[in-house]
């Protein structure tokens, strides 16, 4: 159905009073709208941010929209394993559990290859490895949640456009701005599925799911939906600054609905993928999303997991 759904950002159900939720990238766009949706439902928010000024602005907007919100900002640079470890310790000092974690922050298609503090290609390092390491550090808090912490990793329609290049994970030999972005988003989806598999097999008290926003009209550099557009439309979109997404896609609040659905819906299942239900999964109410063929390869997911543990120095 294309009408109203229980997953609008401004809804107050299900009630999350007493629950603790962490959202990365809540400064703007999808992350902000997701945090707002959790705040309306009564969750206590922990918001790790890279830019303190933008974080304060976002907090002021949250408080204006939802005066009862309980939210704490923390510094986090996902391009630094040192910062990630420090942030995880700060989270543990604030709470003894995490009921919900939304791995949303990301970077998209810088024109020239850039590296993280630890020498990873920036998009693969931030979008995938940074969240992989943060989630590993926060695992004890997720497992401490009464019903098991729910971890939602935000992928993209771009996840179906590439594969994992193990012979050049860091794009040192060949760098394509959108190609590297697509690889990082596929890695997000593979991580969510592999975490669900391992949690089920080893009895970890964690629920892992993935979601994508369709074509959400947020900052195009922040969420990378242009990488899913046909090339002519992508070029037009970059020129017009979001006009195509506004016309053919949906708002940031609409894009946040699949994230909230994956985190909160009784119908959401571990290891599954959620997105808009309209044509091409570009817009519409949330529900099950099509998993691209490359993301169905369990051997690929397991190999990526092992490489990610080695690169980040974390062990699950």
PDB file of C-alpha atoms in Angstrom:
ATOM      1  CA  UNK A   1       0.000   0.000   0.000  1.00  0.00           C
ATOM      2  CA  UNK A   2       1.168   3.511  -0.794  1.00  0.00           C
ATOM      3  CA  UNK A   3      -0.728   5.386   1.929  1.00  0.00           C
ATOM      4  CA  UNK A   4       0.177   6.085   5.519  1.00  0.00           C
ATOM      5  CA  UNK A   5       2.152   3.421   7.345  1.00  0.00           C
ATOM      6  CA  UNK A   6       3.012   2.765  11.006  1.00  0.00           C
ATOM      7  CA  UNK A   7       6.582   3.780  10.237  1.00  0.00           C
ATOM      8  CA  UNK A   8       6.299   7.525   9.713  1.00  0.00           C
ATOM      9  CA  UNK A   9       9.074   9.391  11.513  1.00  0.00           C
ATOM     10  CA  UNK A  10       6.622  11.406  13.630  1.00  0.00           C
ATOM     11  CA  UNK A  11       4.723   8.388  14.959  1.00  0.00           C
ATOM     12  CA  UNK A  12       5.095   7.515  18.629  1.00  0.00           C
ATOM     13  CA  UNK A  13       4.617   3.747  18.406  1.00  0.00           C
ATOM     14  CA  UNK A  14       6.106   1.397  19.272  1.00  0.00           C
ATOM     15  CA  UNK A  15       6.997   3.106  22.535  1.00  0.00           C
ATOM     16  CA  UNK A  16      10.741   3.007  23.276  1.00  0.00           C
ATOM     17  CA  UNK A  17      10.761   4.533  26.742  1.00  0.00           C
ATOM     18  CA  UNK A  18      13.731   3.182  28.669  1.00  0.00           C
ATOM     19  CA  UNK A  19      15.461   1.999  25.479  1.00  0.00           C
ATOM     20  CA  UNK A  20      18.881   3.312  24.430  1.00  0.00           C
ATOM     21  CA  UNK A  21      19.631   3.929  20.759  1.00  0.00           C
ATOM     22  CA  UNK A  22      22.826   4.982  18.996  1.00  0.00           C
ATOM     23  CA  UNK A  23      22.753   6.528  15.514  1.00  0.00           C
ATOM     24  CA  UNK A  24      25.842   7.434  13.507  1.00  0.00           C
ATOM     25  CA  UNK A  25      25.617  10.289  11.034  1.00  0.00           C
ATOM     26  CA  UNK A  26      22.684  11.985  12.786  1.00  0.00           C
ATOM     27  CA  UNK A  27      23.867  15.482  11.817  1.00  0.00           C
ATOM     28  CA  UNK A  28      21.540  15.590   8.831  1.00  0.00           C
ATOM     29  CA  UNK A  29      19.527  13.645   6.290  1.00  0.00           C
ATOM     30  CA  UNK A  30      18.660  10.010   6.958  1.00  0.00           C
ATOM     31  CA  UNK A  31      20.539   9.862  10.250  1.00  0.00           C
ATOM     32  CA  UNK A  32      18.789  12.939  11.628  1.00  0.00           C
ATOM     33  CA  UNK A  33      15.347  11.726  10.562  1.00  0.00           C
ATOM     34  CA  UNK A  34      16.007   8.270  12.011  1.00  0.00           C
ATOM     35  CA  UNK A  35      17.153   9.778  15.300  1.00  0.00           C
ATOM     36  CA  UNK A  36      14.050  11.963  15.313  1.00  0.00           C
ATOM     37  CA  UNK A  37      11.838   8.930  14.767  1.00  0.00           C
ATOM     38  CA  UNK A  38      13.471   7.154  17.697  1.00  0.00           C
ATOM     39  CA  UNK A  39      13.156  10.302  19.843  1.00  0.00           C
ATOM     40  CA  UNK A  40       9.423  10.645  19.141  1.00  0.00           C
ATOM     41  CA  UNK A  41       9.001   7.091  20.388  1.00  0.00           C
ATOM     42  CA  UNK A  42      10.806   7.913  23.652  1.00  0.00           C
ATOM     43  CA  UNK A  43      14.272   6.397  23.116  1.00  0.00           C
ATOM     44  CA  UNK A  44      17.303   7.824  24.838  1.00  0.00           C
ATOM     45  CA  UNK A  45      19.736   8.815  22.088  1.00  0.00           C
ATOM     46  CA  UNK A  46      23.509   8.600  21.841  1.00  0.00           C
ATOM     47  CA  UNK A  47      24.724  10.482  18.778  1.00  0.00           C
ATOM     48  CA  UNK A  48      28.401  10.110  17.810  1.00  0.00           C
ATOM     49  CA  UNK A  49      29.352  12.926  15.441  1.00  0.00           C
ATOM     50  CA  UNK A  50      32.491  13.983  13.600  1.00  0.00           C
ATOM     51  CA  UNK A  51      31.731  17.712  13.439  1.00  0.00           C
ATOM     52  CA  UNK A  52      30.838  19.205  16.858  1.00  0.00           C
ATOM     53  CA  UNK A  53      29.254  22.342  15.400  1.00  0.00           C
ATOM     54  CA  UNK A  54      26.981  20.364  13.083  1.00  0.00           C
ATOM     55  CA  UNK A  55      26.227  18.035  15.964  1.00  0.00           C
ATOM     56  CA  UNK A  56      25.099  20.924  18.169  1.00  0.00           C
ATOM     57  CA  UNK A  57      22.932  22.275  15.350  1.00  0.00           C
ATOM     58  CA  UNK A  58      21.324  18.868  14.887  1.00  0.00           C
ATOM     59  CA  UNK A  59      20.749  18.537  18.625  1.00  0.00           C
ATOM     60  CA  UNK A  60      19.033  21.949  18.696  1.00  0.00           C
ATOM     61  CA  UNK A  61      16.777  20.841  15.814  1.00  0.00           C
ATOM     62  CA  UNK A  62      15.952  17.599  17.622  1.00  0.00           C
ATOM     63  CA  UNK A  63      15.082  19.488  20.785  1.00  0.00           C
ATOM     64  CA  UNK A  64      12.907  21.940  18.864  1.00  0.00           C
ATOM     65  CA  UNK A  65      10.997  19.139  17.123  1.00  0.00           C
ATOM     66  CA  UNK A  66      10.827  16.832  20.143  1.00  0.00           C
ATOM     67  CA  UNK A  67      11.297  18.856  23.373  1.00  0.00           C
ATOM     68  CA  UNK A  68      11.294  15.756  25.588  1.00  0.00           C
ATOM     69  CA  UNK A  69      14.279  14.190  23.771  1.00  0.00           C
ATOM     70  CA  UNK A  70      17.139  12.835  25.882  1.00  0.00           C
ATOM     71  CA  UNK A  71      20.186  12.967  23.608  1.00  0.00           C
ATOM     72  CA  UNK A  72      23.941  13.004  24.164  1.00  0.00           C
ATOM     73  CA  UNK A  73      26.560  13.955  21.578  1.00  0.00           C
ATOM     74  CA  UNK A  74      29.895  12.149  21.461  1.00  0.00           C
ATOM     75  CA  UNK A  75      32.920  12.747  19.212  1.00  0.00           C
ATOM     76  CA  UNK A  76      33.543  10.087  16.570  1.00  0.00           C
ATOM     77  CA  UNK A  77      35.691  10.023  13.459  1.00  0.00           C
ATOM     78  CA  UNK A  78      34.935   6.819  11.555  1.00  0.00           C
ATOM     79  CA  UNK A  79      38.098   7.427   9.526  1.00  0.00           C
ATOM     80  CA  UNK A  80      40.200   6.690  12.621  1.00  0.00           C
ATOM     81  CA  UNK A  81      40.357   3.355  14.463  1.00  0.00           C
ATOM     82  CA  UNK A  82      41.765   5.239  17.441  1.00  0.00           C
ATOM     83  CA  UNK A  83      38.748   7.562  17.544  1.00  0.00           C
ATOM     84  CA  UNK A  84      36.379   4.607  17.158  1.00  0.00           C
ATOM     85  CA  UNK A  85      37.877   2.815  20.167  1.00  0.00           C
ATOM     86  CA  UNK A  86      37.736   6.015  22.245  1.00  0.00           C
ATOM     87  CA  UNK A  87      34.114   6.621  21.285  1.00  0.00           C
ATOM     88  CA  UNK A  88      33.144   3.056  22.222  1.00  0.00           C
ATOM     89  CA  UNK A  89      34.640   3.568  25.681  1.00  0.00           C
ATOM     90  CA  UNK A  90      32.673   6.794  26.050  1.00  0.00           C
ATOM     91  CA  UNK A  91      29.462   4.999  25.084  1.00  0.00           C
ATOM     92  CA  UNK A  92      30.168   2.313  27.696  1.00  0.00           C
ATOM     93  CA  UNK A  93      30.595   5.063  30.307  1.00  0.00           C
ATOM     94  CA  UNK A  94      27.112   6.405  29.465  1.00  0.00           C
ATOM     95  CA  UNK A  95      25.108   3.185  29.365  1.00  0.00           C
ATOM     96  CA  UNK A  96      25.291  -0.474  30.299  1.00  0.00           C
ATOM     97  CA  UNK A  97      23.402  -1.575  27.186  1.00  0.00           C
ATOM     98  CA  UNK A  98      22.423  -0.632  23.637  1.00  0.00           C
ATOM     99  CA  UNK A  99      18.968  -1.650  22.530  1.00  0.00           C
ATOM    100  CA  UNK A 100      19.347  -0.207  19.020  1.00  0.00           C
ATOM    101  CA  UNK A 101      22.342   0.757  16.887  1.00  0.00           C
ATOM    102  CA  UNK A 102      21.952   2.325  13.445  1.00  0.00           C
ATOM    103  CA  UNK A 103      25.116   2.262  11.318  1.00  0.00           C
ATOM    104  CA  UNK A 104      24.166   5.108   8.998  1.00  0.00           C
ATOM    105  CA  UNK A 105      27.068   7.549   8.569  1.00  0.00           C
ATOM    106  CA  UNK A 106      28.888   7.500   5.279  1.00  0.00           C
ATOM    107  CA  UNK A 107      30.826   9.297   2.605  1.00  0.00           C
ATOM    108  CA  UNK A 108      30.212   9.150  -1.115  1.00  0.00           C
ATOM    109  CA  UNK A 109      32.334   9.436  -4.245  1.00  0.00           C
ATOM    110  CA  UNK A 110      35.138  11.923  -3.559  1.00  0.00           C
ATOM    111  CA  UNK A 111      36.596  12.725  -6.977  1.00  0.00           C
ATOM    112  CA  UNK A 112      40.127  11.761  -5.965  1.00  0.00           C
ATOM    113  CA  UNK A 113      41.228   8.807  -3.876  1.00  0.00           C
ATOM    114  CA  UNK A 114      41.625   9.662  -0.206  1.00  0.00           C
ATOM    115  CA  UNK A 115      42.696   7.612   2.802  1.00  0.00           C
ATOM    116  CA  UNK A 116      41.659   7.247   6.413  1.00  0.00           C
ATOM    117  CA  UNK A 117      44.080   7.776   9.282  1.00  0.00           C
ATOM    118  CA  UNK A 118      44.895   4.062   9.074  1.00  0.00           C
ATOM    119  CA  UNK A 119      45.559   3.977   5.335  1.00  0.00           C
ATOM    120  CA  UNK A 120      42.216   2.599   4.111  1.00  0.00           C
ATOM    121  CA  UNK A 121      40.500   4.005   1.037  1.00  0.00           C
ATOM    122  CA  UNK A 122      38.172   6.580   2.558  1.00  0.00           C
ATOM    123  CA  UNK A 123      34.806   5.184   1.474  1.00  0.00           C
ATOM    124  CA  UNK A 124      35.616   1.549   2.274  1.00  0.00           C
ATOM    125  CA  UNK A 125      37.278   2.697   5.503  1.00  0.00           C
ATOM    126  CA  UNK A 126      34.426   4.887   6.759  1.00  0.00           C
ATOM    127  CA  UNK A 127      31.341   3.210   5.341  1.00  0.00           C
ATOM    128  CA  UNK A 128      32.333  -0.377   6.086  1.00  0.00           C
ATOM    129  CA  UNK A 129      35.495  -0.839   8.165  1.00  0.00           C
ATOM    130  CA  UNK A 130      34.707   2.014  10.551  1.00  0.00           C
ATOM    131  CA  UNK A 131      31.261   0.651  11.318  1.00  0.00           C
ATOM    132  CA  UNK A 132      32.595  -2.913  11.484  1.00  0.00           C
ATOM    133  CA  UNK A 133      35.104  -1.854  14.160  1.00  0.00           C
ATOM    134  CA  UNK A 134      32.605   0.290  16.070  1.00  0.00           C
ATOM    135  CA  UNK A 135      30.096  -2.557  16.145  1.00  0.00           C
ATOM    136  CA  UNK A 136      32.751  -4.989  17.391  1.00  0.00           C
ATOM    137  CA  UNK A 137      33.655  -2.630  20.225  1.00  0.00           C
ATOM    138  CA  UNK A 138      29.987  -2.115  21.134  1.00  0.00           C
ATOM    139  CA  UNK A 139      29.058  -5.795  20.945  1.00  0.00           C
ATOM    140  CA  UNK A 140      29.028  -6.276  24.764  1.00  0.00           C
ATOM    141  CA  UNK A 141      26.511  -3.413  25.101  1.00  0.00           C
ATOM    142  CA  UNK A 142      24.321  -4.816  22.325  1.00  0.00           C
ATOM    143  CA  UNK A 143      24.355  -8.254  23.929  1.00  0.00           C
ATOM    144  CA  UNK A 144      23.462  -6.697  27.298  1.00  0.00           C
ATOM    145  CA  UNK A 145      20.089  -5.493  25.985  1.00  0.00           C
ATOM    146  CA  UNK A 146      17.243  -7.482  27.523  1.00  0.00           C
ATOM    147  CA  UNK A 147      15.902  -8.762  24.223  1.00  0.00           C
ATOM    148  CA  UNK A 148      19.188  -8.508  22.373  1.00  0.00           C
ATOM    149  CA  UNK A 149      20.449  -5.371  20.692  1.00  0.00           C
ATOM    150  CA  UNK A 150      19.180  -4.634  17.186  1.00  0.00           C
ATOM    151  CA  UNK A 151      21.905  -3.484  14.799  1.00  0.00           C
ATOM    152  CA  UNK A 152      20.735  -1.971  11.509  1.00  0.00           C
ATOM    153  CA  UNK A 153      23.362  -1.378   8.837  1.00  0.00           C
ATOM    154  CA  UNK A 154      22.418   1.072   6.103  1.00  0.00           C
ATOM    155  CA  UNK A 155      23.240  -0.155   2.609  1.00  0.00           C
ATOM    156  CA  UNK A 156      22.055   1.283  -0.719  1.00  0.00           C
ATOM    157  CA  UNK A 157      20.635   0.367  -4.082  1.00  0.00           C
ATOM    158  CA  UNK A 158      24.262   0.903  -5.121  1.00  0.00           C
ATOM    159  CA  UNK A 159      25.138  -2.353  -3.327  1.00  0.00           C
ATOM    160  CA  UNK A 160      24.022  -4.326  -6.355  1.00  0.00           C
ATOM    161  CA  UNK A 161      26.294  -2.501  -8.790  1.00  0.00           C
ATOM    162  CA  UNK A 162      29.699  -3.963  -7.885  1.00  0.00           C
ATOM    163  CA  UNK A 163      31.575  -6.771  -6.127  1.00  0.00           C
ATOM    164  CA  UNK A 164      34.309  -6.945  -3.464  1.00  0.00           C
ATOM    165  CA  UNK A 165      37.749  -6.551  -5.053  1.00  0.00           C
ATOM    166  CA  UNK A 166      39.923  -8.511  -2.638  1.00  0.00           C
ATOM    167  CA  UNK A 167      42.965  -8.006  -4.865  1.00  0.00           C
ATOM    168  CA  UNK A 168      42.574  -4.227  -4.448  1.00  0.00           C
ATOM    169  CA  UNK A 169      40.277  -3.546  -1.476  1.00  0.00           C
ATOM    170  CA  UNK A 170      41.761  -0.089  -0.943  1.00  0.00           C
ATOM    171  CA  UNK A 171      41.519   0.941  -4.628  1.00  0.00           C
ATOM    172  CA  UNK A 172      45.264   1.638  -4.798  1.00  0.00           C
ATOM    173  CA  UNK A 173      45.656   0.333  -8.359  1.00  0.00           C
ATOM    174  CA  UNK A 174      42.418   1.674  -9.784  1.00  0.00           C
ATOM    175  CA  UNK A 175      40.147   4.231  -8.154  1.00  0.00           C
ATOM    176  CA  UNK A 176      36.613   4.907  -9.354  1.00  0.00           C
ATOM    177  CA  UNK A 177      34.639   7.313  -7.135  1.00  0.00           C
ATOM    178  CA  UNK A 178      31.314   5.550  -7.600  1.00  0.00           C
ATOM    179  CA  UNK A 179      32.915   2.109  -7.917  1.00  0.00           C
ATOM    180  CA  UNK A 180      34.515   2.446  -4.488  1.00  0.00           C
ATOM    181  CA  UNK A 181      31.224   3.695  -3.067  1.00  0.00           C
ATOM    182  CA  UNK A 182      29.340   0.738  -4.524  1.00  0.00           C
ATOM    183  CA  UNK A 183      31.897  -1.691  -3.081  1.00  0.00           C
ATOM    184  CA  UNK A 184      31.531  -0.121   0.371  1.00  0.00           C
ATOM    185  CA  UNK A 185      27.724  -0.386   0.249  1.00  0.00           C
ATOM    186  CA  UNK A 186      27.886  -4.028  -0.827  1.00  0.00           C
ATOM    187  CA  UNK A 187      30.251  -4.572   2.104  1.00  0.00           C
ATOM    188  CA  UNK A 188      27.634  -3.029   4.428  1.00  0.00           C
ATOM    189  CA  UNK A 189      25.006  -5.495   3.231  1.00  0.00           C
ATOM    190  CA  UNK A 190      27.349  -8.485   3.418  1.00  0.00           C
ATOM    191  CA  UNK A 191      28.393  -7.497   6.947  1.00  0.00           C
ATOM    192  CA  UNK A 192      24.784  -7.302   8.163  1.00  0.00           C
ATOM    193  CA  UNK A 193      23.993 -10.727   6.748  1.00  0.00           C
ATOM    194  CA  UNK A 194      27.171 -12.373   8.014  1.00  0.00           C
ATOM    195  CA  UNK A 195      26.661 -10.914  11.493  1.00  0.00           C
ATOM    196  CA  UNK A 196      23.144 -12.352  11.568  1.00  0.00           C
ATOM    197  CA  UNK A 197      24.480 -15.756  10.509  1.00  0.00           C
ATOM    198  CA  UNK A 198      27.252 -15.806  13.104  1.00  0.00           C
ATOM    199  CA  UNK A 199      24.982 -14.496  15.854  1.00  0.00           C
ATOM    200  CA  UNK A 200      22.518 -17.276  15.141  1.00  0.00           C
ATOM    201  CA  UNK A 201      25.160 -20.000  15.013  1.00  0.00           C
ATOM    202  CA  UNK A 202      27.100 -18.863  18.086  1.00  0.00           C
ATOM    203  CA  UNK A 203      24.231 -17.670  20.243  1.00  0.00           C
ATOM    204  CA  UNK A 204      25.146 -13.987  20.337  1.00  0.00           C
ATOM    205  CA  UNK A 205      22.353 -11.838  21.750  1.00  0.00           C
ATOM    206  CA  UNK A 206      22.294  -9.558  18.686  1.00  0.00           C
ATOM    207  CA  UNK A 207      19.764  -9.015  15.907  1.00  0.00           C
ATOM    208  CA  UNK A 208      21.407  -7.856  12.670  1.00  0.00           C
ATOM    209  CA  UNK A 209      19.425  -6.427   9.761  1.00  0.00           C
ATOM    210  CA  UNK A 210      20.079  -4.183   6.763  1.00  0.00           C
ATOM    211  CA  UNK A 211      18.052  -1.411   5.156  1.00  0.00           C
ATOM    212  CA  UNK A 212      18.306   1.075   2.316  1.00  0.00           C
ATOM    213  CA  UNK A 213      16.464   4.398   1.805  1.00  0.00           C
ATOM    214  CA  UNK A 214      15.656   4.118  -1.891  1.00  0.00           C
ATOM    215  CA  UNK A 215      16.220   7.416  -3.643  1.00  0.00           C
ATOM    216  CA  UNK A 216      16.115   9.809  -0.710  1.00  0.00           C
ATOM    217  CA  UNK A 217      16.436  13.519  -1.442  1.00  0.00           C
ATOM    218  CA  UNK A 218      19.120  14.319   1.101  1.00  0.00           C
ATOM    219  CA  UNK A 219      22.607  15.635   0.498  1.00  0.00           C
ATOM    220  CA  UNK A 220      23.706  13.602  -2.503  1.00  0.00           C
ATOM    221  CA  UNK A 221      27.319  13.557  -1.333  1.00  0.00           C
ATOM    222  CA  UNK A 222      26.185  12.202   2.030  1.00  0.00           C
ATOM    223  CA  UNK A 223      24.105   9.237   0.908  1.00  0.00           C
ATOM    224  CA  UNK A 224      25.225   8.458  -2.615  1.00  0.00           C
ATOM    225  CA  UNK A 225      21.923   7.769  -4.306  1.00  0.00           C
ATOM    226  CA  UNK A 226      23.272   9.272  -7.550  1.00  0.00           C
ATOM    227  CA  UNK A 227      25.430   6.184  -7.946  1.00  0.00           C
ATOM    228  CA  UNK A 228      22.251   4.174  -8.587  1.00  0.00           C
ATOM    229  CA  UNK A 229      20.973   6.508 -11.299  1.00  0.00           C
ATOM    230  CA  UNK A 230      21.555   5.764 -14.986  1.00  0.00           C
ATOM    231  CA  UNK A 231      24.617   7.737 -16.112  1.00  0.00           C
ATOM    232  CA  UNK A 232      22.751  10.565 -17.917  1.00  0.00           C
ATOM    233  CA  UNK A 233      20.460  11.116 -14.924  1.00  0.00           C
ATOM    234  CA  UNK A 234      23.431  10.961 -12.565  1.00  0.00           C
ATOM    235  CA  UNK A 235      25.163  13.743 -14.447  1.00  0.00           C
ATOM    236  CA  UNK A 236      21.975  15.828 -14.447  1.00  0.00           C
ATOM    237  CA  UNK A 237      21.518  15.169 -10.743  1.00  0.00           C
ATOM    238  CA  UNK A 238      25.013  16.382  -9.910  1.00  0.00           C
ATOM    239  CA  UNK A 239      24.371  19.523 -11.961  1.00  0.00           C
ATOM    240  CA  UNK A 240      20.934  20.287 -10.528  1.00  0.00           C
ATOM    241  CA  UNK A 241      21.803  19.399  -6.931  1.00  0.00           C
ATOM    242  CA  UNK A 242      19.153  16.812  -6.089  1.00  0.00           C
ATOM    243  CA  UNK A 243      16.291  17.704  -8.465  1.00  0.00           C
ATOM    244  CA  UNK A 244      16.000  14.181  -9.921  1.00  0.00           C
ATOM    245  CA  UNK A 245      15.834  12.576  -6.488  1.00  0.00           C
ATOM    246  CA  UNK A 246      13.218  15.044  -5.317  1.00  0.00           C
ATOM    247  CA  UNK A 247      11.098  14.332  -8.390  1.00  0.00           C
ATOM    248  CA  UNK A 248      11.526  10.555  -8.660  1.00  0.00           C
ATOM    249  CA  UNK A 249      12.422   9.643  -5.086  1.00  0.00           C
ATOM    250  CA  UNK A 250      11.235  10.640  -1.638  1.00  0.00           C
ATOM    251  CA  UNK A 251      12.088  12.868   1.307  1.00  0.00           C
ATOM    252  CA  UNK A 252      14.759  12.148   3.889  1.00  0.00           C
ATOM    253  CA  UNK A 253      11.961  11.286   6.319  1.00  0.00           C
ATOM    254  CA  UNK A 254      10.576   8.792   3.800  1.00  0.00           C
ATOM    255  CA  UNK A 255      14.054   7.352   3.333  1.00  0.00           C
ATOM    256  CA  UNK A 256      14.359   6.880   7.096  1.00  0.00           C
ATOM    257  CA  UNK A 257      11.229   4.719   7.270  1.00  0.00           C
ATOM    258  CA  UNK A 258      12.941   1.478   6.107  1.00  0.00           C
ATOM    259  CA  UNK A 259      15.641   2.044   8.750  1.00  0.00           C
ATOM    260  CA  UNK A 260      13.012   2.401  11.467  1.00  0.00           C
ATOM    261  CA  UNK A 261      11.125  -0.585  10.069  1.00  0.00           C
ATOM    262  CA  UNK A 262      14.237  -2.774  10.188  1.00  0.00           C
ATOM    263  CA  UNK A 263      14.951  -1.697  13.760  1.00  0.00           C
ATOM    264  CA  UNK A 264      11.442  -1.819  15.198  1.00  0.00           C
ATOM    265  CA  UNK A 265       8.952  -3.827  13.158  1.00  0.00           C
ATOM    266  CA  UNK A 266       7.781  -7.172  14.590  1.00  0.00           C
ATOM    267  CA  UNK A 267       7.865  -8.395  10.982  1.00  0.00           C
ATOM    268  CA  UNK A 268      11.599  -7.603  10.563  1.00  0.00           C
ATOM    269  CA  UNK A 269      13.800 -10.690  10.593  1.00  0.00           C
ATOM    270  CA  UNK A 270      17.493 -11.095  11.334  1.00  0.00           C
ATOM    271  CA  UNK A 271      19.652 -11.259   8.221  1.00  0.00           C
ATOM    272  CA  UNK A 272      16.968  -9.705   6.021  1.00  0.00           C
ATOM    273  CA  UNK A 273      17.037  -6.506   3.983  1.00  0.00           C
ATOM    274  CA  UNK A 274      14.424  -3.733   3.917  1.00  0.00           C
ATOM    275  CA  UNK A 275      13.653  -0.799   1.652  1.00  0.00           C
ATOM    276  CA  UNK A 276      10.854   1.135  -0.066  1.00  0.00           C
ATOM    277  CA  UNK A 277       8.163  -0.940  -1.759  1.00  0.00           C
ATOM    278  CA  UNK A 278       7.511   1.302  -4.770  1.00  0.00           C
ATOM    279  CA  UNK A 279       8.791   0.822  -8.293  1.00  0.00           C
ATOM    280  CA  UNK A 280      12.484  -0.020  -8.362  1.00  0.00           C
ATOM    281  CA  UNK A 281      12.551   0.302  -4.543  1.00  0.00           C
ATOM    282  CA  UNK A 282      13.083   4.023  -5.077  1.00  0.00           C
ATOM    283  CA  UNK A 283      10.219   5.298  -2.914  1.00  0.00           C
ATOM    284  CA  UNK A 284       7.173   4.167  -0.980  1.00  0.00           C
ATOM    285  CA  UNK A 285       6.370   2.509   2.362  1.00  0.00           C
ATOM    286  CA  UNK A 286       8.947   0.115   3.835  1.00  0.00           C
ATOM    287  CA  UNK A 287       9.074  -3.635   3.492  1.00  0.00           C
ATOM    288  CA  UNK A 288      11.321  -6.460   2.246  1.00  0.00           C
ATOM    289  CA  UNK A 289      14.014  -5.439  -0.256  1.00  0.00           C
ATOM    290  CA  UNK A 290      15.568  -7.451  -3.058  1.00  0.00           C
ATOM    291  CA  UNK A 291      18.995  -8.812  -2.118  1.00  0.00           C
ATOM    292  CA  UNK A 292      21.322  -8.445  -5.144  1.00  0.00           C
ATOM    293  CA  UNK A 293      22.887 -11.706  -6.377  1.00  0.00           C
ATOM    294  CA  UNK A 294      26.422 -10.795  -5.252  1.00  0.00           C
ATOM    295  CA  UNK A 295      25.206 -10.226  -1.696  1.00  0.00           C
ATOM    296  CA  UNK A 296      23.749 -13.742  -1.539  1.00  0.00           C
ATOM    297  CA  UNK A 297      27.189 -15.358  -1.629  1.00  0.00           C
ATOM    298  CA  UNK A 298      27.916 -16.567   1.904  1.00  0.00           C
ATOM    299  CA  UNK A 299      31.522 -17.361   0.984  1.00  0.00           C
ATOM    300  CA  UNK A 300      32.036 -13.739  -0.080  1.00  0.00           C
ATOM    301  CA  UNK A 301      30.562 -12.476   3.194  1.00  0.00           C
ATOM    302  CA  UNK A 302      32.754 -14.795   5.283  1.00  0.00           C
ATOM    303  CA  UNK A 303      35.891 -13.779   3.382  1.00  0.00           C
ATOM    304  CA  UNK A 304      35.059 -10.091   3.826  1.00  0.00           C
ATOM    305  CA  UNK A 305      34.461 -10.637   7.559  1.00  0.00           C
ATOM    306  CA  UNK A 306      37.878 -12.255   8.012  1.00  0.00           C
ATOM    307  CA  UNK A 307      39.582  -9.472   6.052  1.00  0.00           C
ATOM    308  CA  UNK A 308      37.743  -6.822   8.069  1.00  0.00           C
ATOM    309  CA  UNK A 309      38.812  -8.337  11.390  1.00  0.00           C
ATOM    310  CA  UNK A 310      42.415  -8.427  10.200  1.00  0.00           C
ATOM    311  CA  UNK A 311      42.415  -4.876   8.841  1.00  0.00           C
ATOM    312  CA  UNK A 312      40.728  -3.297  11.873  1.00  0.00           C
ATOM    313  CA  UNK A 313      42.457  -5.401  14.503  1.00  0.00           C
ATOM    314  CA  UNK A 314      39.121  -6.334  16.033  1.00  0.00           C
ATOM    315  CA  UNK A 315      37.858  -9.783  16.907  1.00  0.00           C
ATOM    316  CA  UNK A 316      34.240 -10.753  17.324  1.00  0.00           C
TER     317      UNK A 316
END
